[in-house]
Coordinates of C-alpha atoms and ligand atoms in Angstrom, one line a residue:
M21 CA 10.2 -5.7 -28.2
L22 CA 8.6 -2.3 -29.2
K23 CA 11.2 0.4 -30.8
N24 CA 11.0 4.3 -31.1
L25 CA 9.8 4.4 -27.2
P26 CA 11.0 7.9 -25.6
S27 CA 13.7 8.2 -22.8
T28 CA 14.1 11.3 -22.2
P29 CA 12.1 13.4 -20.0
Q30 CA 12.1 16.2 -22.7
E31 CA 10.9 13.0 -25.3
I32 CA 8.6 11.6 -22.9
I33 CA 6.7 14.8 -22.1
A34 CA 6.6 15.8 -26.3
W35 CA 4.7 12.7 -26.6
T36 CA 2.2 12.4 -29.2
W37 CA -1.1 10.4 -29.4
P38 CA -0.3 8.7 -33.2
A39 CA 3.3 7.9 -31.5
I40 CA 1.4 6.1 -28.6
E41 CA -1.1 4.5 -30.4
K42 CA 1.0 2.7 -33.1
H43 CA 2.5 1.0 -30.0
Y44 CA -1.1 0.3 -28.5
K45 CA -2.3 -1.3 -31.5
K46 CA 0.6 -3.8 -31.8
L47 CA 0.2 -4.7 -28.4
E48 CA -3.6 -5.7 -29.1
A49 CA -2.5 -7.3 -32.6
R50 CA 0.1 -9.7 -31.0
P51 CA -1.0 -13.0 -30.3
L52 CA -0.9 -13.6 -26.3
D53 CA -0.4 -17.4 -25.2
A54 CA 2.1 -18.6 -22.3
S55 CA 5.2 -18.5 -24.2
S56 CA 4.5 -14.8 -25.0
V57 CA 2.9 -13.4 -22.2
D58 CA 6.1 -12.2 -20.3
G59 CA 7.0 -10.5 -23.3
W60 CA 4.0 -8.9 -24.0
L61 CA 3.6 -7.7 -20.6
A62 CA 7.3 -5.9 -20.7
D63 CA 6.2 -4.1 -23.6
W64 CA 2.7 -3.1 -22.4
S65 CA 4.4 -2.0 -19.0
S66 CA 7.0 -0.1 -21.4
V67 CA 4.3 1.9 -22.6
G68 CA 2.0 2.5 -19.4
E69 CA 5.2 3.5 -17.6
R70 CA 5.8 6.3 -20.3
L71 CA 2.3 7.4 -20.2
Q72 CA 2.1 7.7 -16.5
E73 CA 5.6 9.3 -16.7
M74 CA 4.4 12.3 -18.9
Y75 CA 1.3 12.8 -16.6
S76 CA 3.8 13.3 -13.7
R77 CA 6.4 15.3 -15.5
L78 CA 3.6 17.4 -16.8
S79 CA 2.2 17.6 -12.9
V80 CA 5.1 18.6 -11.6
A81 CA 6.0 21.1 -14.5
T82 CA 2.4 23.0 -14.0
S83 CA 3.0 22.9 -10.2
I84 CA 6.6 24.0 -9.9
N85 CA 5.7 27.0 -12.1
T86 CA 2.2 28.0 -12.2
A87 CA 2.9 30.8 -14.7
D88 CA 4.6 28.2 -17.1
K89 CA 2.2 28.6 -20.0
E90 CA 4.0 26.0 -22.1
A91 CA 3.8 23.2 -19.6
E92 CA -0.1 24.4 -18.9
A93 CA -0.8 24.0 -22.7
R94 CA 0.8 20.7 -22.8
M95 CA -0.8 19.6 -19.6
N96 CA -4.1 20.3 -21.0
A97 CA -3.6 19.0 -24.4
F98 CA -2.6 15.8 -22.6
L99 CA -6.0 15.6 -20.3
D100 CA -8.0 16.7 -23.3
G101 CA -6.3 14.5 -26.2
I102 CA -4.3 11.8 -24.8
F103 CA -5.8 10.4 -21.3
P104 CA -9.4 9.6 -22.5
K105 CA -8.1 7.5 -25.7
A106 CA -5.1 6.2 -23.8
M107 CA -7.7 5.3 -21.0
A108 CA -10.0 3.4 -23.9
V109 CA -6.7 1.6 -25.0
E110 CA -5.6 0.5 -22.0
Q111 CA -8.9 -1.3 -21.0
K112 CA -8.8 -3.1 -24.5
L113 CA -5.6 -4.6 -23.3
K114 CA -6.7 -5.6 -19.8
E115 CA -9.6 -7.5 -21.7
K116 CA -7.4 -9.2 -23.9
L117 CA -5.3 -10.3 -20.8
L118 CA -8.6 -11.2 -18.8
A119 CA -9.9 -12.9 -22.0
S120 CA -6.6 -15.2 -22.4
K121 CA -7.1 -16.7 -19.1
L122 CA -3.4 -17.2 -18.8
E123 CA -2.1 -16.4 -15.3
P124 CA 1.3 -14.8 -15.1
K125 CA 3.4 -15.2 -12.1
G126 CA 3.1 -12.5 -9.8
F127 CA 0.0 -11.1 -11.6
Q128 CA -2.7 -12.8 -9.2
I129 CA -3.2 -9.0 -7.5
P130 CA -3.3 -7.2 -10.8
L131 CA -5.7 -9.5 -12.3
R132 CA -7.9 -9.4 -9.2
N133 CA -8.3 -5.8 -9.8
M134 CA -8.7 -6.3 -13.2
R135 CA -11.6 -8.4 -13.1
A136 CA -13.5 -6.8 -10.3
E137 CA -13.3 -3.3 -12.5
A138 CA -14.5 -5.6 -15.4
D139 CA -17.2 -6.8 -13.4
L140 CA -18.3 -3.3 -11.9
F141 CA -18.2 -1.6 -15.5
R142 CA -21.5 -0.5 -16.9
E143 CA -21.8 1.4 -20.4
S144 CA -24.9 2.8 -18.6
N145 CA -23.2 4.2 -15.5
L146 CA -20.6 6.7 -17.7
A147 CA -23.2 9.8 -17.7
L148 CA -24.2 8.8 -14.2
L149 CA -20.7 8.8 -13.1
A150 CA -20.1 12.1 -14.8
D151 CA -23.3 13.5 -13.0
Q152 CA -21.9 13.0 -10.0
Q153 CA -18.4 14.5 -10.9
K154 CA -20.4 17.8 -11.6
L155 CA -22.0 17.6 -8.2
G156 CA -18.9 17.2 -6.6
I157 CA -17.9 20.6 -8.8
E158 CA -20.9 22.0 -7.3
F159 CA -19.9 21.3 -3.9
D160 CA -16.5 22.8 -4.4
K161 CA -18.1 26.1 -5.9
I162 CA -20.5 26.3 -2.7
Y163 CA -17.4 26.3 -0.4
G164 CA -15.2 28.0 -2.3
A165 CA -17.6 31.3 -2.9
Q166 CA -17.8 31.4 1.1
T167 CA -15.6 34.7 2.1
V168 CA -16.0 36.9 5.2
K169 CA -15.2 40.4 6.4
W170 CA -12.5 39.9 8.8
E171 CA -11.0 43.0 10.1
G172 CA -12.0 45.2 7.1
E173 CA -11.3 43.0 4.7
E174 CA -12.9 39.9 2.5
I175 CA -11.2 37.0 2.8
T176 CA -11.8 33.1 2.4
L177 CA -12.3 30.9 5.1
T178 CA -9.0 29.3 4.7
R179 CA -7.3 32.6 5.5
L180 CA -9.6 33.2 8.0
A181 CA -8.8 29.5 9.7
L182 CA -5.2 30.8 10.2
N183 CA -6.6 32.1 13.4
F184 CA -7.3 29.0 14.9
H185 CA -3.6 28.4 15.2
Q186 CA -3.6 31.7 17.5
P187 CA -3.2 31.4 21.1
D188 CA -5.2 34.2 22.1
R189 CA -8.6 32.6 23.0
A190 CA -10.8 35.3 22.3
R191 CA -9.8 36.0 18.9
R192 CA -10.1 32.0 18.2
E193 CA -13.7 32.3 19.2
K194 CA -14.6 35.4 17.2
A195 CA -13.1 33.6 14.2
W196 CA -15.0 30.4 14.5
H197 CA -18.0 31.9 15.0
L198 CA -17.7 33.8 11.7
K199 CA -16.9 30.8 9.5
A200 CA -19.5 28.5 11.1
E201 CA -22.2 31.3 10.5
R202 CA -21.2 31.5 7.0
Q203 CA -21.0 28.1 6.4
L204 CA -24.1 27.6 8.0
S205 CA -25.7 30.4 5.4
D206 CA -25.5 27.6 2.5
R207 CA -27.6 25.0 4.5
K208 CA -29.8 24.6 2.2
A209 CA -27.8 24.6 -0.7
I210 CA -25.7 21.7 0.6
N211 CA -28.6 19.7 1.7
D212 CA -30.5 20.1 -1.7
L213 CA -27.1 18.8 -3.6
W214 CA -27.1 16.1 -0.7
K215 CA -30.4 15.2 -1.9
K216 CA -28.9 14.8 -5.9
F217 CA -25.8 13.1 -4.8
M218 CA -28.1 10.7 -3.1
A219 CA -30.3 10.0 -6.1
V220 CA -27.4 9.6 -8.7
R221 CA -25.8 7.0 -6.2
A222 CA -28.7 5.0 -5.7
K223 CA -29.2 4.5 -9.8
I224 CA -25.4 3.9 -10.2
A225 CA -25.4 1.3 -7.6
R226 CA -28.8 -0.2 -9.1
N227 CA -27.4 -0.2 -12.6
A228 CA -24.1 -2.0 -10.9
D229 CA -26.5 -4.9 -9.9
K230 CA -25.5 -3.8 -6.4
P231 CA -27.6 -3.7 -3.3
S232 CA -26.7 -0.6 -2.3
F233 CA -24.1 1.8 -3.2
R234 CA -21.7 1.0 -0.2
E235 CA -21.7 -2.3 -2.0
Y236 CA -20.8 -0.5 -5.4
I237 CA -18.4 2.1 -3.9
W238 CA -16.5 -1.5 -1.9
V239 CA -15.7 -3.0 -5.2
Q240 CA -14.7 0.1 -6.7
N241 CA -12.1 1.0 -4.1
L242 CA -10.8 -2.9 -4.5
R243 CA -11.8 -3.4 -0.6
F244 CA -11.2 -7.1 -1.1
D245 CA -9.8 -8.0 2.5
Y246 CA -12.5 -6.4 4.9
G247 CA -16.3 -5.6 4.9
P248 CA -18.6 -2.9 6.2
E249 CA -18.9 -5.2 9.4
D250 CA -15.0 -4.7 10.0
C251 CA -15.4 -1.1 9.8
K252 CA -18.0 -1.3 12.5
S253 CA -15.6 -3.8 14.7
F254 CA -12.8 -1.3 14.2
A255 CA -15.1 2.0 15.3
A256 CA -16.7 0.1 18.4
A257 CA -12.9 -0.8 19.4
I258 CA -12.2 3.1 19.1
E259 CA -15.3 3.9 20.9
K260 CA -14.1 1.3 23.7
V261 CA -10.3 2.5 23.8
V262 CA -9.7 5.5 22.1
V263 CA -12.8 7.8 23.3
P264 CA -11.3 7.2 26.7
A265 CA -7.5 8.4 25.8
A266 CA -8.8 11.3 24.1
T267 CA -11.2 12.5 26.7
R268 CA -8.0 12.2 28.9
I269 CA -6.0 14.2 26.4
Y270 CA -8.8 17.0 26.5
Q271 CA -8.8 16.9 30.3
K272 CA -4.9 17.5 29.9
R273 CA -5.5 20.6 27.7
K274 CA -8.5 22.1 29.8
Q275 CA -5.7 21.9 32.4
A276 CA -2.7 23.8 30.5
L277 CA -5.0 26.1 29.1
G278 CA -6.4 27.0 32.3
L279 CA -10.2 26.2 31.6
D280 CA -13.2 24.5 32.8
V281 CA -14.7 23.3 29.5
L282 CA -13.1 23.0 26.4
R283 CA -15.3 24.7 23.5
P284 CA -14.8 24.0 19.7
W285 CA -12.6 27.0 19.3
D286 CA -10.0 25.4 21.5
L287 CA -9.3 22.9 18.9
V288 CA -7.5 23.4 15.5
D289 CA -10.2 21.5 12.9
G290 CA -7.5 20.5 10.3
W291 CA -6.7 17.3 9.0
F292 CA -6.4 16.2 12.8
L293 CA -8.3 17.7 15.4
R294 CA -5.2 19.5 16.8
P295 CA -5.4 21.1 20.0
A296 CA -4.7 25.1 19.5
P297 CA -1.5 26.5 21.2
A298 CA -1.6 27.6 24.7
A299 CA -0.1 31.1 25.4
G300 CA 3.1 31.8 26.2
V301 CA 4.3 29.1 23.6
P302 CA 6.4 30.0 21.2
A303 CA 5.8 28.3 17.8
L304 CA 8.9 25.9 16.5
E305 CA 11.1 27.5 14.3
P306 CA 13.3 24.3 12.8
F307 CA 15.0 26.4 9.7
T308 CA 15.5 29.5 8.4
S309 CA 17.0 28.0 4.8
I310 CA 15.9 25.1 2.6
E311 CA 19.6 23.9 2.8
K312 CA 19.2 23.4 6.3
L313 CA 15.8 21.7 5.9
K314 CA 17.7 18.9 3.7
T315 CA 20.9 18.7 5.3
K316 CA 19.0 18.0 8.7
T317 CA 16.5 15.9 6.9
S318 CA 19.3 13.7 5.4
S319 CA 21.1 13.2 8.8
I320 CA 17.6 12.1 10.4
F321 CA 17.2 9.5 7.8
H322 CA 21.0 8.8 7.5
N323 CA 21.0 8.0 11.7
L324 CA 17.6 6.2 11.3
D325 CA 18.9 3.8 8.2
P326 CA 21.7 4.3 5.7
V327 CA 19.9 3.1 2.9
L328 CA 17.1 5.6 3.2
G329 CA 19.5 8.4 3.9
G330 CA 20.9 7.4 0.6
Y331 CA 18.1 7.7 -1.1
F332 CA 17.0 11.1 0.4
D333 CA 20.5 12.3 -1.1
S334 CA 19.9 10.9 -4.3
M335 CA 16.6 12.5 -4.7
V336 CA 18.2 16.1 -3.6
A337 CA 21.2 15.2 -6.0
E338 CA 19.3 14.4 -9.0
G339 CA 16.9 17.3 -8.6
L340 CA 14.1 15.1 -7.4
T341 CA 12.7 17.5 -5.0
D342 CA 11.2 20.9 -4.6
L343 CA 11.0 22.4 -1.3
D344 CA 10.9 25.7 -1.0
N345 CA 7.6 28.0 -1.2
R346 CA 7.7 30.9 -3.6
K347 CA 5.9 32.9 -6.0
N348 CA 4.2 30.9 -8.5
K349 CA 4.3 27.7 -6.9
A350 CA 0.7 25.8 -6.6
P351 CA 0.1 24.8 -2.9
G352 CA 0.0 21.8 -0.9
A353 CA 2.9 19.1 -0.8
Y354 CA 2.7 15.6 -2.7
C355 CA 4.9 12.7 -4.0
T356 CA 4.8 11.5 -7.4
S357 CA 6.7 8.9 -9.3
F358 CA 8.5 8.9 -13.0
P359 CA 7.9 5.0 -13.8
S360 CA 10.2 4.7 -16.4
I361 CA 13.1 5.4 -13.9
R362 CA 11.4 4.3 -11.1
K363 CA 12.2 7.7 -9.5
P364 CA 10.1 9.5 -7.0
F365 CA 9.7 13.1 -6.9
V366 CA 8.9 15.3 -3.6
F367 CA 6.9 18.5 -3.7
V368 CA 6.7 20.5 -0.6
N369 CA 5.9 24.4 0.1
A370 CA 8.1 24.9 3.1
V371 CA 8.4 28.0 4.9
G372 CA 10.1 27.1 8.1
T373 CA 7.4 25.2 10.5
H374 CA 7.2 22.5 12.5
E375 CA 4.5 21.1 9.8
D376 CA 7.3 21.6 7.3
V377 CA 9.2 18.9 8.6
M378 CA 6.8 16.5 9.2
T379 CA 5.6 17.0 5.8
T380 CA 8.5 16.4 4.4
L381 CA 9.2 13.4 6.6
H382 CA 6.0 12.2 5.4
E383 CA 6.2 12.4 1.7
S384 CA 10.0 11.2 1.9
G385 CA 7.9 8.1 3.1
H386 CA 6.2 7.9 -0.2
A387 CA 9.2 8.3 -2.1
F388 CA 11.0 5.5 -0.1
H389 CA 8.2 3.3 -1.4
V390 CA 8.9 4.4 -5.0
F391 CA 12.7 3.3 -4.2
E392 CA 12.2 0.3 -2.6
T393 CA 10.0 -1.2 -5.6
A394 CA 12.4 -0.3 -8.3
K395 CA 12.7 -4.0 -9.1
I396 CA 9.3 -4.8 -9.4
P397 CA 8.8 -5.4 -13.4
Y398 CA 5.5 -4.3 -14.4
I399 CA 3.9 -1.0 -13.7
H400 CA 0.4 -2.9 -13.0
Q401 CA 2.3 -4.9 -9.9
L402 CA 3.0 -0.9 -8.7
S403 CA -0.5 0.2 -7.5
V404 CA -0.4 0.0 -3.6
P405 CA -3.4 0.0 -1.7
M406 CA -4.1 3.4 0.2
E407 CA -4.2 1.4 3.6
F408 CA -0.6 0.6 2.9
A409 CA 0.7 3.1 1.0
E410 CA -0.2 5.8 3.9
V411 CA 1.5 3.0 6.2
A412 CA 4.9 3.7 4.3
S413 CA 4.4 7.7 5.2
M414 CA 2.7 7.8 8.5
G415 CA 5.1 5.4 9.6
M416 CA 8.0 7.2 8.7
E417 CA 6.8 10.5 10.4
L418 CA 6.8 8.3 13.5
L419 CA 10.0 6.0 12.8
A420 CA 11.8 9.5 12.3
S421 CA 10.5 11.2 15.4
P422 CA 13.5 10.0 17.7
F423 CA 16.0 11.7 15.6
L424 CA 14.2 15.3 15.8
T425 CA 16.6 16.3 18.6
K426 CA 19.8 18.1 17.8
A427 CA 22.0 15.8 19.1
R428 CA 20.8 13.1 17.1
G429 CA 21.1 15.0 13.8
G430 CA 17.8 16.6 13.7
F431 CA 16.4 20.3 14.3
Y432 CA 15.5 20.4 18.0
S433 CA 16.1 21.0 21.6
E434 CA 15.1 17.6 23.8
S435 CA 12.2 20.0 25.1
E436 CA 11.4 21.0 21.8
A437 CA 11.3 17.7 20.1
G438 CA 9.3 16.2 23.3
R439 CA 6.4 19.2 22.6
A440 CA 6.3 18.6 18.7
R441 CA 6.0 14.7 19.6
V442 CA 3.5 14.7 22.1
D443 CA 1.6 17.2 19.7
H444 CA 2.0 14.9 16.9
L445 CA 1.0 11.4 19.0
E446 CA -2.0 13.4 20.4
G447 CA -3.3 14.6 17.2
M448 CA -3.6 10.9 16.0
I449 CA -5.4 9.9 19.4
L450 CA -7.7 12.5 18.4
F451 CA -8.0 11.4 14.8
W452 CA -9.5 8.0 15.3
P453 CA -12.6 8.9 17.0
F454 CA -13.2 11.7 14.2
M455 CA -12.7 9.0 11.7
A456 CA -15.2 6.5 13.3
V457 CA -17.7 9.2 13.0
V458 CA -17.2 10.0 9.4
D459 CA -17.4 6.1 8.6
L460 CA -20.3 5.3 10.9
F461 CA -22.4 8.0 9.7
Q462 CA -21.7 6.8 5.9
Q463 CA -22.5 3.2 6.8
W464 CA -25.7 4.6 8.5
V465 CA -26.4 6.7 5.1
Y466 CA -26.3 4.0 2.6
E467 CA -27.9 1.3 4.8
N468 CA -30.8 3.5 4.9
P469 CA -31.1 5.4 1.9
K470 CA -34.4 6.9 2.5
K471 CA -33.6 8.5 5.9
G472 CA -29.6 9.1 4.5
A473 CA -30.9 11.4 1.7
D474 CA -33.4 13.2 4.1
P475 CA -31.1 16.3 5.5
A476 CA -32.8 16.6 9.0
A477 CA -32.3 12.7 9.7
C478 CA -28.7 13.2 8.8
D479 CA -27.9 16.3 10.9
N480 CA -29.8 13.8 13.9
K481 CA -27.6 10.9 13.2
W482 CA -24.3 13.1 13.3
G483 CA -25.0 14.6 16.0
E484 CA -25.7 11.3 17.6
L485 CA -22.4 10.1 16.6
W486 CA -20.3 13.4 17.6
D487 CA -21.7 13.3 20.8
R488 CA -20.8 9.3 21.1
F489 CA -17.4 9.6 20.0
I490 CA -16.1 12.9 20.6
P491 CA -17.7 13.7 24.3
G492 CA -14.7 15.9 25.4
V493 CA -15.8 18.9 23.5
D494 CA -18.8 21.4 25.0
Y495 CA -21.0 21.9 22.3
S496 CA -23.9 23.6 24.1
G497 CA -25.7 26.7 22.1
L498 CA -23.9 25.6 18.9
E499 CA -26.2 22.4 18.0
E500 CA -26.9 23.3 14.9
I501 CA -23.2 24.0 14.0
K502 CA -23.0 20.8 15.4
E503 CA -25.5 18.8 13.6
T504 CA -24.1 19.9 10.2
G505 CA -20.5 18.9 10.8
W506 CA -21.3 16.5 7.9
H507 CA -21.8 19.2 5.6
R508 CA -18.3 20.3 6.3
K509 CA -16.3 16.7 5.5
L510 CA -15.8 16.7 1.7
H511 CA -15.0 13.2 1.4
I512 CA -19.0 12.3 2.6
H513 CA -19.7 14.4 -0.4
Q514 CA -16.9 13.8 -3.2
V515 CA -15.2 10.4 -2.4
P516 CA -17.5 8.6 -0.3
F517 CA -16.4 6.0 2.3
Y518 CA -12.7 7.3 1.3
Y519 CA -11.5 7.8 5.1
V520 CA -11.3 4.7 7.1
E521 CA -8.0 3.9 4.8
Y522 CA -6.3 6.6 6.8
G523 CA -7.2 4.9 10.2
L524 CA -6.4 1.6 9.4
A525 CA -3.0 3.0 7.9
Q526 CA -2.5 5.2 11.1
L527 CA -2.5 1.8 13.1
G528 CA -0.1 0.0 11.0
A529 CA 2.0 3.1 11.5
V530 CA 1.9 3.0 15.3
Q531 CA 3.0 -1.3 14.9
I532 CA 5.9 -0.3 13.1
F533 CA 6.9 2.6 15.8
G534 CA 6.0 -0.1 18.2
N535 CA 8.5 -2.7 16.4
A536 CA 11.0 -0.3 16.2
R537 CA 11.3 0.8 19.8
K538 CA 12.0 -2.7 20.9
N539 CA 14.5 -3.2 17.7
Q540 CA 15.4 -0.5 15.5
S541 CA 17.1 -2.6 12.7
S542 CA 14.7 -5.4 12.5
A543 CA 11.8 -3.4 12.6
L544 CA 13.4 -1.3 9.6
T545 CA 14.2 -4.3 7.6
A546 CA 10.6 -5.4 7.6
Y547 CA 9.4 -1.9 6.7
R548 CA 11.5 -1.7 3.5
K549 CA 10.9 -5.5 2.7
A550 CA 7.1 -4.6 2.8
L551 CA 7.7 -1.6 0.9
S552 CA 9.4 -3.7 -1.8
L553 CA 6.5 -6.1 -2.2
G554 CA 4.5 -2.9 -4.1
G555 CA 1.1 -4.0 -5.1
T556 CA 2.0 -7.8 -5.5
V557 CA 0.6 -9.1 -2.6
S558 CA -2.8 -8.5 -0.5
L559 CA -3.4 -5.9 2.1
P560 CA -3.0 -8.4 5.0
E561 CA 0.1 -9.7 3.8
L562 CA 1.7 -6.2 3.1
F563 CA 0.8 -5.4 6.8
A564 CA 2.4 -9.1 7.7
A565 CA 5.5 -8.4 5.9
A566 CA 5.9 -5.3 7.9
N567 CA 5.6 -7.1 11.1
A568 CA 2.1 -5.3 11.8
R569 CA -1.6 -6.8 12.0
F570 CA -4.0 -5.8 9.7
A571 CA -6.9 -6.3 12.2
F572 CA -9.9 -4.1 13.7
D573 CA -10.1 -5.6 16.9
V574 CA -9.5 -4.0 20.5
P575 CA -6.5 -5.9 21.8
T576 CA -4.8 -4.5 18.4
I577 CA -5.9 -0.8 18.9
K578 CA -5.6 -1.2 23.0
K579 CA -2.0 -2.1 22.2
A580 CA -1.5 0.7 20.0
V581 CA -3.0 3.6 22.1
D582 CA -1.1 2.3 25.3
L583 CA 2.2 2.5 23.2
M584 CA 1.4 5.9 22.7
E585 CA 0.0 7.1 25.8
T586 CA 3.5 5.7 27.3
V587 CA 5.6 7.6 25.0
V588 CA 3.8 10.8 25.5
K589 CA 4.1 10.3 29.3
E590 CA 8.1 9.8 28.6
L591 CA 8.0 12.9 26.5
D592 CA 5.7 15.0 28.9
K593 CA 9.2 14.8 31.3
Q594 CA 11.4 16.0 28.9
K595 CA 9.4 18.6 27.5
Ligands
ZN611 ZN1 0.5 10.7 2.2

């Protein structure tokens, strides 16, 4: 057993490199065999947990108060002085474990990941990976510098985009054109950057002895349970089943808005392609105080499952949530974890909107994952693949949705809840075709690297995919803007191929929701059981434990879409 490990939060954030290094040196020197490996892993895990907790605690401190100079200084010291050194010694311990050829119980998956990462590693790629990062920063700079003049004021495009949520169509259209034209004026800059991205990625793949960058990224993202062909099957199933369903939604929107054709400014181009609000429909106002957000969310979870309700209450009681929006708080929402105590921390910027309710439910789903894995012995067994981590959170959004009404503990009247749930389900249906465009575009780019590096060919391909998958929105006269859509999907540039995960997780979430409609308690038991496995089993096994199929085929996705459309019809009646 290692001695003198920090235990309180104060000790953890004040940990120093010499103190940390001492523990790693001991672990490196200790002989490793079948009889000593469990103790060795436990000690390694204790150090790793505290190191990760140090980072989480500092992230929380800097995001809950961006003006906290001391926290910021500590975070910078961690990133510059501790993080790179810690990564290097962590790598040494991984190599030591792999070299021992030992196969500790429950370690198959972590070992598989470590082996893949070791196989992919090339000294010669370090500088290229850093170059790729820098290109990503360039990309951010181009977009970050974009501002427009709106009503006499110089504003960012993010602020301008708030207008897309307005019922006033002329205002939406004006804002949309302004945004699109501003972005189009950087067309050449993005195209030039793209050529550089493609060149550096081709070199990275070659150095790692991979036939293309796609094969490289597949290993880097630890995608062991599906291949590019599966993603193409998924896209084909989406085209066959989801595109017609999405077209029905567009049809319905046209009727609701009294329009003959739907134009791009009739959609809120955000995370999901949500439809813009119709005139005369007031925005939902679920809460006016954070206290109410907490108590209502708590009662929703208690009605869903008393254990989950208990988890949420304990987070609130122990100060493991920070939900309100205020000055000097970082934007956005997240759930992080404190691995040494196996507790989550949920961060939201709630101001009183329905989005805030959904975000709180979503992040709580991630938090429940942390609670459920409390008994897993080693930190290495806790990393859950993204395709399933988002099942926990997206699944929670759906599982909690029937409890949004006041009668069942929530915030809304029957009709308000109906409206909110229809928007949510329809937004999910509209997301799948968009996801397919983003994925198929990248498949094409890296299968045809020469054409893929030619921006004009990319424009053509994107336009062609867009017309196939999103036929319900009329872009006539706006072809240039439509075809350069790949410029505006930052994942394509900064985190290549990272997108299909959301589509797969969504399919898992809908299946769990379907199970709950048949049998609430057995669905919840399976959901919690699957969460409790952490990262100890494969992706298909995680889905199976939740009573869902990890699948890409037409029948699975058809069943999901049928269910969603059935629920929408039911809810439309109560609206
Ligand atoms: Zn999430």
